[in-house]
mmCIF file of C-alpha atoms (C1' of nucleotides) in Angstrom:
data_model
loop_
_atom_site.group_PDB
_atom_site.id
_atom_site.type_symbol
_atom_site.label_atom_id
_atom_site.label_comp_id
_atom_site.label_asym_id
_atom_site.label_seq_id
_atom_site.Cartn_x
_atom_site.Cartn_y
_atom_site.Cartn_z
ATOM 1 C CA UNK A 1457 0.591 -3.338 14.070
ATOM 2 C CA UNK A 1458 2.159 -0.263 13.456
ATOM 3 C CA UNK A 1459 5.301 1.506 14.823
ATOM 4 C CA UNK A 1460 7.120 4.126 13.290
ATOM 5 C CA UNK A 1461 7.869 2.853 9.811
ATOM 6 C CA UNK A 1462 4.194 1.235 9.579
ATOM 7 C CA UNK A 1463 2.797 4.641 9.959
ATOM 8 C CA UNK A 1464 5.069 6.329 7.427
ATOM 9 C CA UNK A 1465 4.347 3.862 5.096
ATOM 10 C CA UNK A 1466 0.710 4.493 5.475
ATOM 11 C CA UNK A 1467 1.168 8.002 5.351
ATOM 12 C CA UNK A 1468 2.924 7.866 2.221
ATOM 13 C CA UNK A 1469 0.394 5.109 0.860
ATOM 14 C CA UNK A 1470 -2.075 7.527 1.719
ATOM 15 C CA UNK A 1471 -0.282 10.701 0.532
ATOM 16 C CA UNK A 1472 -0.375 8.870 -2.829
ATOM 17 C CA UNK A 1473 -3.716 8.177 -2.683
ATOM 18 C CA UNK A 1474 -5.092 12.288 -2.664
ATOM 19 C CA UNK A 1475 -2.543 13.356 -4.695
ATOM 20 C CA UNK A 1476 -4.244 10.982 -7.407
ATOM 21 C CA UNK A 1477 -7.800 11.636 -6.002
ATOM 22 C CA UNK A 1478 -8.246 14.259 -3.130
ATOM 23 C CA UNK A 1479 -11.349 15.133 -3.105
ATOM 24 C CA UNK A 1480 -13.556 13.478 -0.922
ATOM 25 C CA UNK A 1481 -17.666 13.579 -1.116
ATOM 26 C CA UNK A 1482 -18.263 12.165 1.732
ATOM 27 C CA UNK A 1483 -17.776 9.829 4.992
ATOM 28 C CA UNK A 1484 -19.682 7.080 6.542
ATOM 29 C CA UNK A 1485 -18.877 5.504 9.176
ATOM 30 C CA UNK A 1486 -20.587 1.916 10.863
ATOM 31 C CA UNK A 1487 -19.758 2.813 14.677
ATOM 32 C CA UNK A 1488 -18.927 5.878 16.429
ATOM 33 C CA UNK A 1489 -16.762 4.037 19.237
ATOM 34 C CA UNK A 1490 -13.432 3.432 18.140
ATOM 35 C CA UNK A 1491 -11.055 4.022 21.132
ATOM 36 C CA UNK A 1492 -12.566 7.479 21.259
ATOM 37 C CA UNK A 1493 -16.155 8.365 19.789
ATOM 38 C CA UNK A 1494 -15.628 9.139 16.382
ATOM 39 C CA UNK A 1495 -15.488 13.024 16.110
ATOM 40 C CA UNK A 1496 -19.520 12.933 14.454
ATOM 41 C CA UNK A 1497 -19.339 16.630 13.558
ATOM 42 C CA UNK A 1498 -16.403 16.589 11.399
ATOM 43 C CA UNK A 1499 -17.480 13.684 9.290
ATOM 44 C CA UNK A 1500 -20.744 14.932 8.671
ATOM 45 C CA UNK A 1501 -19.565 18.151 7.255
ATOM 46 C CA UNK A 1502 -16.583 16.469 5.209
ATOM 47 C CA UNK A 1503 -18.547 17.188 1.443
ATOM 48 C CA UNK A 1504 -16.548 17.948 -1.394
ATOM 49 C CA UNK A 1505 -13.721 17.874 1.059
ATOM 50 C CA UNK A 1506 -9.960 18.433 -0.219
ATOM 51 C CA UNK A 1507 -7.783 16.916 1.459
ATOM 52 C CA UNK A 1508 -4.111 18.975 1.142
ATOM 53 C CA UNK A 1509 -1.996 17.032 2.689
ATOM 54 C CA UNK A 1510 -1.143 13.726 4.754
ATOM 55 C CA UNK A 1511 0.971 14.312 7.655
ATOM 56 C CA UNK A 1512 2.909 11.964 10.512
ATOM 57 C CA UNK A 1513 4.194 13.360 14.036
ATOM 58 C CA UNK A 1514 5.246 10.113 15.735
ATOM 59 C CA UNK A 1515 2.573 7.182 15.235
ATOM 60 C CA UNK A 1516 -0.424 10.177 14.335
ATOM 61 C CA UNK A 1517 -1.590 10.857 10.943
ATOM 62 C CA UNK A 1518 -2.580 14.428 9.898
ATOM 63 C CA UNK A 1519 -5.077 14.235 7.205
ATOM 64 C CA UNK A 1520 -4.899 18.245 6.409
ATOM 65 C CA UNK A 1521 -8.262 19.376 4.031
ATOM 66 C CA UNK A 1522 -9.560 22.577 3.104
ATOM 67 C CA UNK A 1523 -12.140 21.894 5.560
ATOM 68 C CA UNK A 1524 -10.160 20.856 8.729
ATOM 69 C CA UNK A 1525 -7.813 18.785 10.102
ATOM 70 C CA UNK A 1526 -8.396 14.926 11.081
ATOM 71 C CA UNK A 1527 -6.296 13.297 13.405
ATOM 72 C CA UNK A 1528 -5.832 9.433 13.021
ATOM 73 C CA UNK A 1529 -4.272 6.677 15.307
ATOM 74 C CA UNK A 1530 -3.854 3.573 13.767
ATOM 75 C CA UNK A 1531 -3.405 2.006 17.459
ATOM 76 C CA UNK A 1532 -2.724 -2.163 17.324
ATOM 77 C CA UNK A 1533 -4.615 -3.106 14.025
ATOM 78 C CA UNK A 1534 -5.921 -0.099 12.272
ATOM 79 C CA UNK A 1535 -5.273 -0.371 8.587
ATOM 80 C CA UNK A 1536 -7.207 1.622 5.439
ATOM 81 C CA UNK A 1537 -7.319 0.174 2.277
ATOM 82 C CA UNK A 1538 -8.723 0.793 -1.220
ATOM 83 C CA UNK A 1539 -11.704 -0.492 -2.498
ATOM 84 C CA UNK A 1540 -14.892 -0.087 -4.827
ATOM 85 C CA UNK A 1541 -17.988 1.416 -3.785
ATOM 86 C CA UNK A 1542 -19.853 -1.696 -4.066
ATOM 87 C CA UNK A 1543 -17.475 -4.577 -3.586
ATOM 88 C CA UNK A 1544 -18.281 -5.949 0.039
ATOM 89 C CA UNK A 1545 -17.018 -4.567 3.228
ATOM 90 C CA UNK A 1546 -15.868 -7.188 6.284
ATOM 91 C CA UNK A 1547 -16.395 -6.897 9.568
ATOM 92 C CA UNK A 1548 -14.367 -4.310 10.855
ATOM 93 C CA UNK A 1549 -14.807 -1.924 8.408
ATOM 94 C CA UNK A 1550 -15.781 1.498 10.648
ATOM 95 C CA UNK A 1551 -15.057 4.307 8.494
ATOM 96 C CA UNK A 1552 -15.668 5.028 4.400
ATOM 97 C CA UNK A 1553 -14.288 7.553 2.798
ATOM 98 C CA UNK A 1554 -15.983 8.459 -0.090
ATOM 99 C CA UNK A 1555 -13.472 9.707 -2.901
ATOM 100 C CA UNK A 1556 -14.641 11.266 -6.176
ATOM 101 C CA UNK A 1557 -12.844 8.696 -8.396
ATOM 102 C CA UNK A 1558 -15.544 6.456 -6.983
ATOM 103 C CA UNK A 1559 -12.867 4.451 -4.891
ATOM 104 C CA UNK A 1560 -13.661 4.166 -1.320
ATOM 105 C CA UNK A 1561 -11.230 4.727 1.385
ATOM 106 C CA UNK A 1562 -11.961 1.988 3.930
ATOM 107 C CA UNK A 1563 -10.693 2.218 7.549
ATOM 108 C CA UNK A 1564 -10.474 -0.981 9.594
ATOM 109 C CA UNK A 1565 -9.488 -1.612 13.048
ATOM 110 C CA UNK A 1566 -10.561 -5.085 15.079
ATOM 111 C CA UNK A 1567 -9.751 -3.656 18.141
ATOM 112 C CA UNK A 1568 -10.790 -0.473 18.044
ATOM 113 C CA UNK A 1569 -7.982 0.779 19.564
ATOM 114 C CA UNK A 1570 -7.794 3.215 16.853
ATOM 115 C CA UNK A 1571 -9.330 6.508 16.448
ATOM 116 C CA UNK A 1572 -10.027 9.666 14.511
ATOM 117 C CA UNK A 1573 -9.661 13.137 16.059
ATOM 118 C CA UNK A 1574 -10.457 16.886 14.863
ATOM 119 C CA UNK A 1575 -8.393 18.842 16.138
ATOM 120 C CA UNK A 1576 -9.725 22.659 16.176
ATOM 121 C CA UNK A 1577 -5.968 24.268 17.570
ATOM 122 C CA UNK A 1578 -2.452 24.424 16.062
ATOM 123 C CA UNK A 1579 -1.606 20.069 16.097
ATOM 124 C CA UNK A 1580 2.081 20.830 15.556
ATOM 125 C CA UNK A 1581 2.583 23.205 19.007
ATOM 126 C CA UNK A 1582 0.480 20.524 20.713
ATOM 127 C CA UNK A 1583 2.633 17.860 19.870
ATOM 128 C CA UNK A 1584 5.629 19.865 20.465
ATOM 129 C CA UNK A 1585 4.418 19.939 24.064
ATOM 130 C CA UNK A 1586 3.635 16.483 24.720
ATOM 131 C CA UNK A 1587 6.053 14.571 22.751
ATOM 132 C CA UNK A 1588 9.698 13.695 22.409
ATOM 133 C CA UNK A 1589 12.003 14.004 19.595
ATOM 134 C CA UNK A 1590 11.570 12.828 16.076
ATOM 135 C CA UNK A 1591 13.888 9.611 15.795
ATOM 136 C CA UNK A 1592 14.390 10.450 12.113
ATOM 137 C CA UNK A 1593 15.124 14.557 12.853
ATOM 138 C CA UNK A 1594 18.484 15.881 12.386
ATOM 139 C CA UNK A 1595 17.791 17.492 15.474
ATOM 140 C CA UNK A 1596 17.512 14.149 17.581
ATOM 141 C CA UNK A 1597 21.146 13.529 18.966
ATOM 142 C CA UNK A 1598 23.340 10.548 21.368
ATOM 143 C CA UNK A 1599 22.992 13.820 23.896
ATOM 144 C CA UNK A 1600 19.830 14.193 24.153
ATOM 145 C CA UNK A 1601 19.295 11.049 24.122
ATOM 146 C CA UNK A 1602 21.741 10.621 26.779
ATOM 147 C CA UNK A 1603 19.434 13.301 28.645
ATOM 148 C CA UNK A 1604 16.529 11.396 28.621
ATOM 149 C CA UNK A 1605 17.964 9.151 30.304
ATOM 150 C CA UNK A 1606 18.949 10.704 32.860
ATOM 151 C CA UNK A 1607 17.742 10.101 36.763
ATOM 152 C CA UNK A 1608 15.733 7.172 34.400
ATOM 153 C CA UNK A 1609 15.991 3.901 36.886
ATOM 154 C CA UNK A 1610 13.548 2.095 34.395
ATOM 155 C CA UNK A 1611 15.234 -0.278 31.484
ATOM 156 C CA UNK A 1612 16.284 1.576 28.917
ATOM 157 C CA UNK A 1613 13.884 -0.444 26.734
ATOM 158 C CA UNK A 1614 10.750 1.024 28.530
ATOM 159 C CA UNK A 1615 12.699 4.673 28.309
ATOM 160 C CA UNK A 1616 13.076 3.998 24.410
ATOM 161 C CA UNK A 1617 9.331 3.287 24.199
ATOM 162 C CA UNK A 1618 8.326 6.775 26.422
ATOM 163 C CA UNK A 1619 6.923 8.865 23.811
ATOM 164 C CA UNK A 1620 8.017 11.968 25.893
ATOM 165 C CA UNK A 1621 11.687 10.717 25.202
ATOM 166 C CA UNK A 1622 11.565 9.950 21.365
ATOM 167 C CA UNK A 1623 8.849 8.712 19.395
ATOM 168 C CA UNK A 1624 7.770 6.010 16.904
ATOM 169 C CA UNK A 1625 9.838 3.194 19.102
ATOM 170 C CA UNK A 1626 7.687 0.359 19.850
ATOM 171 C CA UNK A 1627 7.380 -2.904 21.163
ATOM 172 C CA UNK A 1628 9.217 -4.424 18.053
ATOM 173 C CA UNK A 1629 11.992 -1.930 16.905
ATOM 174 C CA UNK A 1630 12.911 -1.064 20.566
ATOM 175 C CA UNK A 1631 14.084 -4.659 20.907
ATOM 176 C CA UNK A 1632 15.645 -5.031 17.599
ATOM 177 C CA UNK A 1633 17.835 -1.949 18.465
ATOM 178 C CA UNK A 1634 19.231 -2.486 21.641
ATOM 179 C CA UNK A 1635 19.949 -5.448 20.186
ATOM 180 C CA UNK A 1636 21.802 -4.183 17.291
ATOM 181 C CA UNK A 1637 23.152 -1.198 19.991
ATOM 182 C CA UNK A 1638 24.791 -4.340 22.056
ATOM 183 C CA UNK A 1639 22.736 -2.856 25.117
ATOM 184 C CA UNK A 1640 20.875 -5.285 27.088
ATOM 185 C CA UNK A 1641 17.201 -3.818 27.211
ATOM 186 C CA UNK A 1642 17.066 -4.896 31.146
ATOM 187 C CA UNK A 1643 19.468 -2.295 31.886
ATOM 188 C CA UNK A 1644 18.688 0.634 33.930
ATOM 189 C CA UNK A 1645 18.199 3.511 31.597
ATOM 190 C CA UNK A 1646 20.805 5.631 33.489
ATOM 191 C CA UNK A 1647 23.369 3.400 33.385
ATOM 192 C CA UNK A 1648 23.464 3.564 29.444
ATOM 193 C CA UNK A 1649 26.458 5.392 28.352
ATOM 194 C CA UNK A 1650 26.727 8.817 26.302
ATOM 195 C CA UNK A 1651 28.796 6.563 23.966
ATOM 196 C CA UNK A 1652 25.691 4.157 23.815
ATOM 197 C CA UNK A 1653 23.549 6.642 23.413
ATOM 198 C CA UNK A 1654 25.331 7.875 20.566
ATOM 199 C CA UNK A 1655 25.388 4.673 19.155
ATOM 200 C CA UNK A 1656 21.260 3.679 19.707
ATOM 201 C CA UNK A 1657 20.516 6.670 17.764
ATOM 202 C CA UNK A 1658 22.363 6.401 15.044
ATOM 203 C CA UNK A 1659 21.273 2.388 14.985
ATOM 204 C CA UNK A 1660 17.815 3.525 15.668
ATOM 205 C CA UNK A 1661 17.554 5.697 12.076
ATOM 206 C CA UNK A 1662 19.346 2.817 10.524
ATOM 207 C CA UNK A 1663 16.540 0.494 11.632
ATOM 208 C CA UNK A 1664 13.728 3.004 11.047
ATOM 209 C CA UNK A 1665 14.914 3.627 7.986
ATOM 210 C CA UNK A 1666 15.495 0.239 6.487
ATOM 211 C CA UNK A 1667 12.060 -1.037 7.886
ATOM 212 C CA UNK A 1668 10.260 2.271 5.875
ATOM 213 C CA UNK A 1669 12.545 1.132 2.894
ATOM 214 C CA UNK A 1670 10.902 -2.464 3.180
ATOM 215 C CA UNK A 1671 7.253 -1.064 3.665
ATOM 216 C CA UNK A 1672 7.303 -2.379 7.452
ATOM 217 C CA UNK A 1673 7.318 -5.044 9.349
ATOM 218 C CA UNK A 1674 3.486 -7.353 8.574
ATOM 219 C CA UNK A 1675 3.976 -10.156 11.398
ATOM 220 C CA UNK A 1676 0.530 -10.721 11.970
ATOM 221 C CA UNK A 1677 -1.632 -7.918 9.917
ATOM 222 C CA UNK A 1678 -0.105 -4.953 9.102
ATOM 223 C CA UNK A 1679 -1.224 -3.862 5.168
ATOM 224 C CA UNK A 1680 -0.815 -0.738 3.648
ATOM 225 C CA UNK A 1681 -2.808 0.393 1.048
ATOM 226 C CA UNK A 1682 -0.770 0.427 -2.350
ATOM 227 C CA UNK A 1683 2.093 -1.010 -0.998
ATOM 228 C CA UNK A 1684 0.250 -3.909 1.071
ATOM 229 C CA UNK A 1685 2.743 -6.362 3.258
ATOM 230 C CA UNK A 1686 5.761 -5.004 4.130
ATOM 231 C CA UNK A 1687 9.254 -7.408 4.408
ATOM 232 C CA UNK A 1688 10.904 -6.020 7.065
ATOM 233 C CA UNK A 1689 9.986 -8.861 9.592
ATOM 234 C CA UNK A 1690 12.316 -11.252 7.469
ATOM 235 C CA UNK A 1691 15.124 -8.747 9.160
ATOM 236 C CA UNK A 1692 14.499 -9.423 12.481
ATOM 237 C CA UNK A 1693 17.110 -10.378 14.615
ATOM 238 C CA UNK A 1694 15.375 -11.109 18.002
ATOM 239 C CA UNK A 1695 11.996 -10.487 17.722
ATOM 240 C CA UNK A 1696 9.854 -13.119 18.688
ATOM 241 C CA UNK A 1697 12.711 -15.667 18.089
ATOM 242 C CA UNK A 1698 12.453 -16.758 22.101
ATOM 243 C CA UNK A 1699 15.024 -19.604 22.559
ATOM 244 C CA UNK A 1700 16.287 -19.635 18.717
ATOM 245 C CA UNK A 1701 19.848 -19.208 17.920
ATOM 246 C CA UNK A 1702 21.487 -15.854 17.997
ATOM 247 C CA UNK A 1703 22.344 -15.011 14.512
ATOM 248 C CA UNK A 1704 25.600 -13.747 15.335
ATOM 249 C CA UNK A 1705 26.525 -16.008 18.125
ATOM 250 C CA UNK A 1706 24.054 -18.862 18.380
ATOM 251 C CA UNK A 1707 23.269 -18.010 22.352
ATOM 252 C CA UNK A 1708 19.468 -19.146 22.515
ATOM 253 C CA UNK A 1709 17.930 -16.167 22.305
ATOM 254 C CA UNK A 1710 15.775 -15.178 25.863
ATOM 255 C CA UNK A 1711 12.207 -12.979 26.241
ATOM 256 C CA UNK A 1712 11.301 -11.461 29.065
ATOM 257 C CA UNK A 1713 9.037 -9.276 30.138
ATOM 258 C CA UNK A 1714 9.182 -5.286 30.942
ATOM 259 C CA UNK A 1715 6.433 -3.152 31.412
ATOM 260 C CA UNK A 1716 4.250 -5.493 30.552
ATOM 261 C CA UNK A 1717 5.713 -6.232 26.740
ATOM 262 C CA UNK A 1718 7.255 -9.067 25.621
ATOM 263 C CA UNK A 1719 11.061 -8.216 25.409
ATOM 264 C CA UNK A 1720 13.889 -10.332 23.171
ATOM 265 C CA UNK A 1721 17.345 -10.044 23.844
ATOM 266 C CA UNK A 1722 20.610 -12.304 23.556
ATOM 267 C CA UNK A 1723 22.293 -12.593 26.962
ATOM 268 C CA UNK A 1724 25.724 -12.939 25.474
ATOM 269 C CA UNK A 1725 25.471 -9.754 22.838
ATOM 270 C CA UNK A 1726 24.107 -7.471 24.708
ATOM 271 C CA UNK A 1727 25.497 -6.269 28.226
ATOM 272 C "C1'" DC B 1201 7.361 12.227 41.250
ATOM 273 C "C1'" DG B 1202 8.456 7.631 38.847
ATOM 274 C "C1'" DT B 1203 7.582 3.199 37.805
ATOM 275 C "C1'" DA B 1204 4.326 -0.931 37.189
ATOM 276 C "C1'" DT B 1205 0.338 -2.863 36.284
ATOM 277 C "C1'" DT B 1206 -4.387 -2.919 34.036
ATOM 278 C "C1'" DC B 1207 -7.426 -2.635 31.034
ATOM 279 C "C1'" DC B 1208 -9.500 -1.033 26.606
ATOM 280 C "C1'" DC B 1209 -11.106 -4.971 21.866
ATOM 281 C "C1'" DT B 1210 -10.990 -8.956 18.690
ATOM 282 C "C1'" DG B 1211 -8.381 -12.576 16.719
ATOM 283 C "C1'" DC B 1212 -5.327 -16.654 16.646
ATOM 284 C "C1'" DA B 1213 -2.581 -20.294 18.000
ATOM 285 C "C1'" DC B 1214 -1.355 -23.399 21.119
ATOM 286 C "C1'" DG B 1215 -2.411 -27.597 24.542
ATOM 287 C "C1'" DC B 1216 -5.663 -29.944 26.051
ATOM 288 C "C1'" DT C 395 -13.581 -30.163 16.633
ATOM 289 C "C1'" DG C 396 -14.102 -27.794 20.413
ATOM 290 C "C1'" DC C 397 -13.047 -25.262 24.858
ATOM 291 C "C1'" DG C 398 -9.822 -22.260 27.898
ATOM 292 C "C1'" DT C 399 -5.602 -19.733 27.946
ATOM 293 C "C1'" DG C 400 -2.403 -16.577 26.947
ATOM 294 C "C1'" DC C 401 -0.969 -13.486 24.383
ATOM 295 C "C1'" DA C 402 -0.576 -9.223 20.105
ATOM 296 C "C1'" DG C 403 2.500 -3.683 17.068
ATOM 297 C "C1'" DG C 404 -0.350 1.291 21.405
ATOM 298 C "C1'" DG C 405 -1.363 3.716 25.380
ATOM 299 C "C1'" DA C 406 -4.523 6.023 28.671
ATOM 300 C "C1'" DA C 407 -5.258 5.539 33.785
ATOM 301 C "C1'" DT C 408 -5.028 3.593 37.182
ATOM 302 C "C1'" DA C 409 -2.531 1.625 41.475
ATOM 303 C "C1'" DC C 410 2.128 1.138 44.133
#
DNA sequence: CGTATTCCCTGCACGC
DNA sequence: TGCGTGCAGGGAATAC
């Protein structure tokens, strides 16, 4: 489900929810085994906790409270929604945040690749060391991407999805970005020129920002509490369009598997 | 070391 | 209709 735009849309939704009602009365969980075990210590401790902020780094959400912080990752199918105390739960509702307003923020995740962590230390510090550049930050640039691809024999698409190089770009947006940049996803990353890296950086920002504006891409099941479904899937030019005609040149779009992930590209537009 | 594959898990679309 | 197969937006652990 969630790449950077979707996670950012969720972040904004959660921010709005907690601005309206910052107090979490308690947390209820229905199973402790998401991708990683839930931080039950924290969950038990969180009674009458005030949420101070919801931040995003890469595809991680950081929920900060006056009683410590939670890191949340949505995995593939993780999602939040607002519900009422007495309204029926669904099969994959794993965590409930009971708000002082009487509403309940539910976290559901059918595939359970998502997780919550409590992070005692400085999360920003950790992510600085382990993760690459934020694509929407001022500091990222074509020359930095060029440094990132230096000596990388792997396909440019794989490197673009490498969270140590640049964060937040997942399988959908990697194909979409490279199509718009006219760079073939299979090309060895080291063979992408500085000029092309600059192009990729610029287009990455355009695509991710547009996707955020559109509320993300809702294929399958992505939804955000308060924002609902996104619309950016209607702007997909190559993703999931195998054998359909390229919107630019009418050549059939091709599907290739790279690092085990479906990849879509136009054999004529992209070199 | 870098790269590719496998696996975690459930649901759904598809073909027979 | 029912069943098997393959595939799905992420990422970590293996296997080369």
